[in-house]
XYZ file of C-alpha atoms in Angstrom:
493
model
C 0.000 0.000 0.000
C 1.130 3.412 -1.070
C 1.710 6.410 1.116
C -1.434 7.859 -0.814
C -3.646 4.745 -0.051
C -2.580 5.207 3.273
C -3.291 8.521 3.831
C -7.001 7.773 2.246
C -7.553 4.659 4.109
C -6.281 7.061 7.534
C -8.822 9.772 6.626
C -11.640 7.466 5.986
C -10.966 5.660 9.493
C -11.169 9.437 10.981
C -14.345 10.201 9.305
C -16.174 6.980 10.546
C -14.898 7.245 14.224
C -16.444 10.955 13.796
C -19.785 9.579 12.613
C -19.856 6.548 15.070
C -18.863 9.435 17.996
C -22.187 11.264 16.304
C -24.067 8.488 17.035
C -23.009 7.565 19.971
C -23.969 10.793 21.669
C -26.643 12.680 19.306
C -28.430 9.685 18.585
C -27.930 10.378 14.839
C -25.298 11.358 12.250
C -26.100 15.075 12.115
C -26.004 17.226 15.035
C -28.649 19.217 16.326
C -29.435 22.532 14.886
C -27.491 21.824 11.401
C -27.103 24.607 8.884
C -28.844 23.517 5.588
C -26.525 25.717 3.401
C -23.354 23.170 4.305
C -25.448 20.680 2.691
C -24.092 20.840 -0.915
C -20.426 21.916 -0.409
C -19.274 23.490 -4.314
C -15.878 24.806 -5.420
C -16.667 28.879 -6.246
C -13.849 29.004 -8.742
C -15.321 26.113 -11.606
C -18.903 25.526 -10.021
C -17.813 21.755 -9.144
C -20.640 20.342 -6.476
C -18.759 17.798 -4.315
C -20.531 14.325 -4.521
C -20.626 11.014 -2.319
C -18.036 10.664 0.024
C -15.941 13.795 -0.230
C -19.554 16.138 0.276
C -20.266 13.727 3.617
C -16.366 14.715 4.462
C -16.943 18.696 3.993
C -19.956 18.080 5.154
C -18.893 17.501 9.119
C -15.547 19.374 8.793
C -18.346 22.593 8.176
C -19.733 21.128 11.357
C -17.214 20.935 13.536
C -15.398 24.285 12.533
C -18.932 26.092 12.844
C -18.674 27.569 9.467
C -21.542 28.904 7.574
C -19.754 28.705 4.305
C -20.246 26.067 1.580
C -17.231 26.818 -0.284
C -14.777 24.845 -1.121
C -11.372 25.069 -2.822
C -7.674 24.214 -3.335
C -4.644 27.018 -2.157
C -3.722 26.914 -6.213
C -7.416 27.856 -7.190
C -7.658 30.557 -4.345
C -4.484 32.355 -5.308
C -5.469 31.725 -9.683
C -8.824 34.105 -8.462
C -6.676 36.322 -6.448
C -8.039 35.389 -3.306
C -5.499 34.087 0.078
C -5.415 31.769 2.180
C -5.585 32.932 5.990
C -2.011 31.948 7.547
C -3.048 28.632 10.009
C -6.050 27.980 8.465
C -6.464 23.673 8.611
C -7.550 22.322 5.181
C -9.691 19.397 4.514
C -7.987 16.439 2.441
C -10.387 14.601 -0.091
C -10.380 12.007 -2.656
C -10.105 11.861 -6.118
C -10.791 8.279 -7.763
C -9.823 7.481 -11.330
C -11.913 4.426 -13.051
C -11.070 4.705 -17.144
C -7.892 5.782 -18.640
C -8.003 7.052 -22.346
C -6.369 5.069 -25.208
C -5.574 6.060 -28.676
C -6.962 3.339 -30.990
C -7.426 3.662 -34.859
C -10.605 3.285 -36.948
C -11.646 1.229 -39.991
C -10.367 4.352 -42.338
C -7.071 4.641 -40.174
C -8.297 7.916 -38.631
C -6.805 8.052 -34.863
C -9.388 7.939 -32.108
C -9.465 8.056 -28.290
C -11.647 5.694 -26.016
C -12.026 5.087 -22.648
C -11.114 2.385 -21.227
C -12.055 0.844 -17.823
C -8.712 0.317 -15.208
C -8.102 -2.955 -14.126
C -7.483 -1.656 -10.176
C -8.824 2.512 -10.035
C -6.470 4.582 -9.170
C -6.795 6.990 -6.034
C -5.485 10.448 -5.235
C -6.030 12.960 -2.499
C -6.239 17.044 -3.000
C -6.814 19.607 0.456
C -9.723 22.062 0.009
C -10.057 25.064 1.975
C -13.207 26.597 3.328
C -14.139 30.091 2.578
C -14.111 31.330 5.967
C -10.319 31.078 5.680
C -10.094 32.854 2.474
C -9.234 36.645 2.035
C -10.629 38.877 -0.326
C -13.457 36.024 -1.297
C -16.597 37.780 -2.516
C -19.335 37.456 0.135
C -21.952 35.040 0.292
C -24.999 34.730 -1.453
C -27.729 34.344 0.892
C -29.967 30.982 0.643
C -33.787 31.348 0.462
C -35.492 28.478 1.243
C -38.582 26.853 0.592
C -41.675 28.585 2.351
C -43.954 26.203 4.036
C -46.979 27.634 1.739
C -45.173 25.962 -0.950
C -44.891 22.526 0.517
C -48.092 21.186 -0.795
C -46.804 21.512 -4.639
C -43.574 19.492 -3.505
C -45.271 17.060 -2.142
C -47.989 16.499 -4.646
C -44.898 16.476 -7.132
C -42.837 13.820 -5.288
C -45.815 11.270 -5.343
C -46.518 12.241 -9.242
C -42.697 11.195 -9.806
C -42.672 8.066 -7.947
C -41.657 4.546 -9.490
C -43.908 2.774 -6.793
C -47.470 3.471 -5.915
C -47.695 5.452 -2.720
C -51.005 5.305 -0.462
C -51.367 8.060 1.724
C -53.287 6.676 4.758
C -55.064 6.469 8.347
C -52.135 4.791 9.840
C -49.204 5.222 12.211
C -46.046 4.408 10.297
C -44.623 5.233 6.962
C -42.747 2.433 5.183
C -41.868 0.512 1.655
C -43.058 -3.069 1.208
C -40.548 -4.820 -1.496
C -42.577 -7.277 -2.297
C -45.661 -4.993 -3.515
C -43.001 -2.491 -4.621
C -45.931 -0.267 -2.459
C -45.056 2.570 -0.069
C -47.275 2.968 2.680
C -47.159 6.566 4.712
C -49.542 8.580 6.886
C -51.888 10.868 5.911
C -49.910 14.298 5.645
C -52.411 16.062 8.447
C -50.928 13.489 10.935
C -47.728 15.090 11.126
C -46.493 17.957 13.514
C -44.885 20.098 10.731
C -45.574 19.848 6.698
C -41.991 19.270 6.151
C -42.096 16.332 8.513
C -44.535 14.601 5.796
C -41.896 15.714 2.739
C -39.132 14.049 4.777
C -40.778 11.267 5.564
C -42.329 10.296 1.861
C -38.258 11.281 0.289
C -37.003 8.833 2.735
C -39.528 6.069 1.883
C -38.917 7.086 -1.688
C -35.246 6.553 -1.733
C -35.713 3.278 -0.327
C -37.973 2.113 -3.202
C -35.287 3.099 -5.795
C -33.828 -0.240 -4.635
C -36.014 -2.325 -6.219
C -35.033 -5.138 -8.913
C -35.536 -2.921 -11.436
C -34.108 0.303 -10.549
C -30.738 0.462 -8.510
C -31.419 -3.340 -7.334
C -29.777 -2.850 -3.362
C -30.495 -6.059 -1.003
C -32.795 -4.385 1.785
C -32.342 -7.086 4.704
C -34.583 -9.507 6.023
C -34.933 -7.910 9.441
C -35.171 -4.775 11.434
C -31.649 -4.143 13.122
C -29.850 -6.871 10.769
C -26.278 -5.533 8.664
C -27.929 -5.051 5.003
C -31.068 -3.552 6.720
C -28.693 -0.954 8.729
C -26.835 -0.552 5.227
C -30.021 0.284 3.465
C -31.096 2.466 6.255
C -28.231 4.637 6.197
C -28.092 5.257 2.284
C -31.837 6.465 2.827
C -31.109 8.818 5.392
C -27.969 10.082 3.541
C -30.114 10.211 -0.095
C -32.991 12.010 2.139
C -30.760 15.038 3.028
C -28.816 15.130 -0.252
C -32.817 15.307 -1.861
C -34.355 17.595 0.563
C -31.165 20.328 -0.035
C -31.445 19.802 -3.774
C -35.175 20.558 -3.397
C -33.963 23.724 -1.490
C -35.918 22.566 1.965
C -34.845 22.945 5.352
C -32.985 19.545 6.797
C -35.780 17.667 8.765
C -34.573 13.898 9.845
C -37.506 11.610 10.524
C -35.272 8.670 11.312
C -36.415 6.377 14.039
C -33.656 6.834 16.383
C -34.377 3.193 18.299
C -31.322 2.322 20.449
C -31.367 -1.468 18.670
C -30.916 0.681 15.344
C -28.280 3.117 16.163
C -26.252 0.522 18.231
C -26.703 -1.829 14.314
C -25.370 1.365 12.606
C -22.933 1.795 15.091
C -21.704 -1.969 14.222
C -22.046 -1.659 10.836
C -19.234 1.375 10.331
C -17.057 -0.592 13.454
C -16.902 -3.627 10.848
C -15.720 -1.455 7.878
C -14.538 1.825 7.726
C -15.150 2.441 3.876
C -18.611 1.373 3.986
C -19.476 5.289 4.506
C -17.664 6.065 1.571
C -19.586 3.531 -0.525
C -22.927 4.503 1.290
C -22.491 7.915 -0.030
C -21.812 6.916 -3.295
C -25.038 5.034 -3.313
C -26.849 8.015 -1.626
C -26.307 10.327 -4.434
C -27.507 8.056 -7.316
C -30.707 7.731 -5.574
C -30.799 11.013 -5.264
C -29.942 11.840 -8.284
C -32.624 9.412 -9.506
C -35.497 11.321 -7.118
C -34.207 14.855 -8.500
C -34.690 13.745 -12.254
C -37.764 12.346 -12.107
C -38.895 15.135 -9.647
C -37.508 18.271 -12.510
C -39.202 15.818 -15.432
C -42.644 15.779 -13.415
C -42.278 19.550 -12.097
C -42.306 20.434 -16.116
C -45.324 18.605 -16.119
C -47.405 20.287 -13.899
C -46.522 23.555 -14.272
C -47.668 23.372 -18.153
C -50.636 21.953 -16.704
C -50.838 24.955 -14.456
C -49.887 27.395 -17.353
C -52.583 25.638 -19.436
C -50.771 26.422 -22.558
C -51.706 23.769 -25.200
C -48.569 25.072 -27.529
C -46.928 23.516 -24.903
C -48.203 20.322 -23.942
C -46.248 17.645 -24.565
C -47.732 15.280 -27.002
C -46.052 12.064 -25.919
C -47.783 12.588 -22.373
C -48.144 9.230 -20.303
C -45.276 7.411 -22.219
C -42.873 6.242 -19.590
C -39.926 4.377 -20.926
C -37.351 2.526 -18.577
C -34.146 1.766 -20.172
C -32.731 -0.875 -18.229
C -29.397 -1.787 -19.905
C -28.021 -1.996 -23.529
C -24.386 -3.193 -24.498
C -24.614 0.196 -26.534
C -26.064 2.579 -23.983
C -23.261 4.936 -24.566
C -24.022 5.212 -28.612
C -27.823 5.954 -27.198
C -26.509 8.303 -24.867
C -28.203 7.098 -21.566
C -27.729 5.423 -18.481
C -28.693 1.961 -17.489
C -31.777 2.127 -14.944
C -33.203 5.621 -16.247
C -36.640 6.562 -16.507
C -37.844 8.830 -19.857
C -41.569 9.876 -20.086
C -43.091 11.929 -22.584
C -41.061 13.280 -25.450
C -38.002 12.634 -24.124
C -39.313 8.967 -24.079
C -40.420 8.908 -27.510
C -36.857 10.640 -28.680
C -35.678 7.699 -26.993
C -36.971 5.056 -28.819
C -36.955 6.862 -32.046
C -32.755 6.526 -31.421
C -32.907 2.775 -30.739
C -35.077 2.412 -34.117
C -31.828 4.946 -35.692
C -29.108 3.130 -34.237
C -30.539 -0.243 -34.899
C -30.977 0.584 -38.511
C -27.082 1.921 -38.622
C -25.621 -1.192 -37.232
C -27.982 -3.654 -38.619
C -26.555 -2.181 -42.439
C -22.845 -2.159 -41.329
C -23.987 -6.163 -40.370
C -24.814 -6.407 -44.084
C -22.188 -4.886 -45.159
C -18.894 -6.325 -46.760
C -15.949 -7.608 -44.942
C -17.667 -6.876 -41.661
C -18.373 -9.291 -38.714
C -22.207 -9.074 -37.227
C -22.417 -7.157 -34.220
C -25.605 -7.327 -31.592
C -26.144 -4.961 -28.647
C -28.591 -6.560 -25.781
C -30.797 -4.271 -24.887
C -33.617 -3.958 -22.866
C -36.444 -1.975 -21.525
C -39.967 -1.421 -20.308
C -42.733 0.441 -22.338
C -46.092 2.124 -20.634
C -48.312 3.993 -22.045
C -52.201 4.955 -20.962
C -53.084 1.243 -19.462
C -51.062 -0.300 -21.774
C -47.569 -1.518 -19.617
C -45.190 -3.942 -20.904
C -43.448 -4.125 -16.917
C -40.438 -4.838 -15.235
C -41.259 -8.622 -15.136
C -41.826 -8.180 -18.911
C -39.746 -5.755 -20.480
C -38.547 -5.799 -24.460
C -35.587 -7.450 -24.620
C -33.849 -7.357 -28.064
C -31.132 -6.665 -30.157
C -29.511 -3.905 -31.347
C -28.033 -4.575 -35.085
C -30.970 -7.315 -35.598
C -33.624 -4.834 -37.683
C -36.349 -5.545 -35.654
C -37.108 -1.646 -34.703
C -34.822 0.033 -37.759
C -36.788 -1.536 -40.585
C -39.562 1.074 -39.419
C -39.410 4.645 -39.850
C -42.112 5.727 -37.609
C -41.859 4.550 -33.808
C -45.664 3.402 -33.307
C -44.935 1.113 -36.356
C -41.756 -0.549 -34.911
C -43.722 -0.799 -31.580
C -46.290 -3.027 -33.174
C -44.011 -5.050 -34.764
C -41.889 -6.008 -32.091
C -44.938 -6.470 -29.668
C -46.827 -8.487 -31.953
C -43.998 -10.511 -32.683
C -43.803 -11.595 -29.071
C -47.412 -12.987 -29.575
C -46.665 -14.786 -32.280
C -43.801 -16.463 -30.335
C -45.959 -17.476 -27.304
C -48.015 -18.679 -29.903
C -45.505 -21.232 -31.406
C -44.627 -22.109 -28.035
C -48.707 -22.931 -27.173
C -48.127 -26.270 -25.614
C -45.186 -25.057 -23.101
C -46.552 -22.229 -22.328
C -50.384 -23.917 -21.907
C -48.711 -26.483 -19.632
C -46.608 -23.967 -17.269
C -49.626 -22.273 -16.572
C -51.540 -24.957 -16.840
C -54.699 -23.551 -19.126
C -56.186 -25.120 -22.184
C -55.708 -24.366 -25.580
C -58.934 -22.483 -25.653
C -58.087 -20.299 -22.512
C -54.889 -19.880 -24.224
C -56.045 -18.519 -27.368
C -58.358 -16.198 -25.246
C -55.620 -14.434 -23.790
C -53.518 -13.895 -26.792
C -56.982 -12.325 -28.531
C -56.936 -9.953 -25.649
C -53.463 -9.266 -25.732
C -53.365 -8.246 -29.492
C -56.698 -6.314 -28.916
C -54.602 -4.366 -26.000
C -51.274 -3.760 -28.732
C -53.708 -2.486 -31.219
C -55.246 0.027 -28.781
C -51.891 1.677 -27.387
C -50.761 1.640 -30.942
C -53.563 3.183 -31.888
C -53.093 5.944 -28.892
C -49.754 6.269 -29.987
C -50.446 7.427 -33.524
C -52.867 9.510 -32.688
C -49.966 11.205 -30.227
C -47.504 10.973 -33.702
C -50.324 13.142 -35.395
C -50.177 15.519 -32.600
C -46.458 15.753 -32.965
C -46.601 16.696 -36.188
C -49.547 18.833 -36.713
C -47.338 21.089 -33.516
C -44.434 20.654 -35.396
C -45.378 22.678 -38.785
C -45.637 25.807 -39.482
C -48.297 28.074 -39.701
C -49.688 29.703 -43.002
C -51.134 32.498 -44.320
C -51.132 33.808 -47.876
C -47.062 33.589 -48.484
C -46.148 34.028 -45.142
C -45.112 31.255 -42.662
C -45.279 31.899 -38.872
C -43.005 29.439 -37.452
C -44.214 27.277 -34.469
C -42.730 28.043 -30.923
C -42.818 24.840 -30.042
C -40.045 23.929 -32.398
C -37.077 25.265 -30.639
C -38.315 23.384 -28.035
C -38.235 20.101 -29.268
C -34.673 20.737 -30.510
C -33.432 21.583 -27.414
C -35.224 18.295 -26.066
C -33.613 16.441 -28.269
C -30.279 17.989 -26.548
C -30.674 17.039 -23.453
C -31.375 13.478 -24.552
């Protein structure tokens, strides 16, 4: 181990002691009384937000020197802004991790390219930041508004809208997530003391649903107090403050603070000191994963608000879930990300694209086949092709780019799934053990269902289209406002 790994594998011992000490006396991580503007540390001088374990780290070293700054930044980037460094001042050491290294390859013309490639063993590095309390001539700080109580109820209406999971606001006395109905379960929002008590509450309940099969698949624990229960636990508290600061709330923690559970957090960190490093890591992707679907939703109901129909999106109530594809990089996505609307039918109007471009370089000469598995899961209206269902195909095969309009390539590939349980009658009769009749039945209803979404989703192509051109009169053409829109859509994709 190098003097580096040392150093990180010192500070990381440090931090945990510090959270375990936290625990051990407060009865929770955070201290009492905790300044909500320390929540997302940033570097002033390149507008870097610190992430995972290095904003947990600035996070308590805020804490503990009672600063009210959330700045952040080296000696080297102080002095390149003309700012100093207070003489004594104690800086914070942090990590850096590197996972790819690039590589300089050469294409099928003999045109030099760079890719990334993934490192065998990352390699780690550590940098000191510096708070801006310590730093002369630093502008001062922009005071943080936050939230207003008055505006809770739009929050919380737009949380539940964004959900994965079905939540059921009801008469009873605890709030929790049941895996197995992928269900969460919370009081009625009058129950609580304070609103923000009920926004707390439903983001923590939330973050804990994002670990379902489908979504960032986490192993909950099969009992109260037990290691991957604590471990789940802790990356829901951490993801519930990250969420609550990104939605610009005050910090209220709902945590039960039950001696049995603090003393099986407590054990948890004693076992492994980097396990708070890896629970923040996990914290921000689900809270990442809250904030996106939160923003895509919030778009949603403020048009409805604005009750502009220029505006409305046409693709409304198509929810795609891209789970994984060998080529999610050439589609520009993430595995495990949610798309609704137009941003949803973009998507799948680039898998019908890219299929169509690899499926010809397939067919071309002196090249080898190539197939991309890729999967996801389609909803739209009541039509829902699920998690426990989802279109698995592949990229390069022409089953989607031998269509040019999406609805078209949707029926295709759908129908083609019937008429595969329909060569495979007698297995699949058996298995569920139903008779040829019943059978037959169900694939009747089936196709009746694909021919109704498909028929939803043309009329939504229509839509599209009669938005997208322009308007006339006599020789002059007024173009639509919507269209800059859709470009810029199409961006972001």
């Amino acid at each position: 181990m190098n003097k580096t790994q040392e150093k990180i594998k010192k500070e990381r011992q440090n931090l945990t002691n510090q959270i375990i000490e936290n625990l051990e006396k407060e009865g929770s991580i955070w201290k009492k009384g905790w300044n909500s503007e320390l929540l997302t540390p940033y570097n002033p001088t390149n507008g870097t937000n610190y992430k995972g374990y290095n904003r947990v780290k600035l996070m308590m070293a805020a804490e503990d020197c009672r600063s009210t700054d959330p700045r952040w930044m080296t000696y080297k980037q102080a002095q390149e802004k003309g700012w100093q460094v207070k003489k004594g001042s104690k800086g914070v050491s942090c990590e850096y991790w590197k996972f790819e290294k690039e590589v300089k390859e050469k294409d099928s013309e003999g045109n030099e390219i760079i890719k990334k490639e993934k490192l065998k063993i990352p390699f780690g590095n550590s940098f000191t930041l510096f708070n801006g309390t310590d730093i002369d001539g630093i502008p001062e700080l922009a005071k943080r508004e936050c939230v207003e109580s008055s505006e809770l109820r739009f929050i919380n209406d737009t949380l539940i809208k964004s959900s994965e999971c079905e939540i059921n606001e009801m008469a009873t006395n605890r709030a929790f997530y049941r895996p197995s109905e992928d269900k969460i379960y919370i009081p009625l929002r009058d129950s609580f003391k304070k609103p923000q008590e009920f926004t707390a509450t439903l983001i923590h309940e939330m973050a804990h649903s994002t670990g379902h099969g489908s979504r960032l698949n986490r192993e909950k624990g099969k009992s109260f107090g037990d290691e991957l229960y604590a471990k789940e636990e802790l990356r829901a508290e951490l993801s519930s403050v990250f969420t609550q600061n990104s939605l610009n709330l005050e910090l209220d923690t709902t945590i039960d603070n039950h001696s049995a559970y603090i003393k099986s957090w407590i054990q948890v960190l004693k076992n492994d000191p980097n396990e708070i490093s890896r629970a923040a890591t996990d914290a921000e992707k689900i809270s990442d994963r809250l904030i996106i679907n939160y923003r895509e939703t919030e778009k949603e109901k403020i048009q409805e608000l604005i009750g502009n129909p220029l505006k409305k999106d046409p693709f409304r109530g198509l929810v795609i879930r891209h789970h994984y594809s060998e080529a999610s990089s050439e589609l520009g996505i993430e595995d495990n990300t949610t798309l609704r609307g137009y941003r949803a039918y973009k998507y799948l109007e680039k898998v019908i694209a890219l299929d169509k471009k690899i499926y010809l370089q397939n067919n071309s000469q002196d090249s080898k086949d190539s197939f991309y598995k890729t999967k996801f899961s389609f909803k739209l209206g009541e039509y829902e092709k699920d998690n426990n269902e989802a279109v698995r195909y592949d990229l390069g095969s022409g089953e989607f780019g031998s269509h040019t309009k999406v609805s078209s390539a949707i029926k295709f590939r759908f129908n083609e799934h019937l008429e595969a349980l329909n060569n495979q009658k007698e297995y699949w009769s058996s298995k569920y053990n139903i008779s040829d009749i019943e059978f037959d039945k169900e694939l009747q209803n089936m196709e009746s269902d694909i021919e109704k979404m498909v028929k939803n989703l043309e009329s939504k192509e229509l839509k599209n289209q009669k938005q997208k051109q322009p308007k006339t009169l006599g020789k002059i053409i007024y173009p639509n406002k919507s269209k800059s829109r859709e470009k810029n859509i199409d961006l972001e994709l």
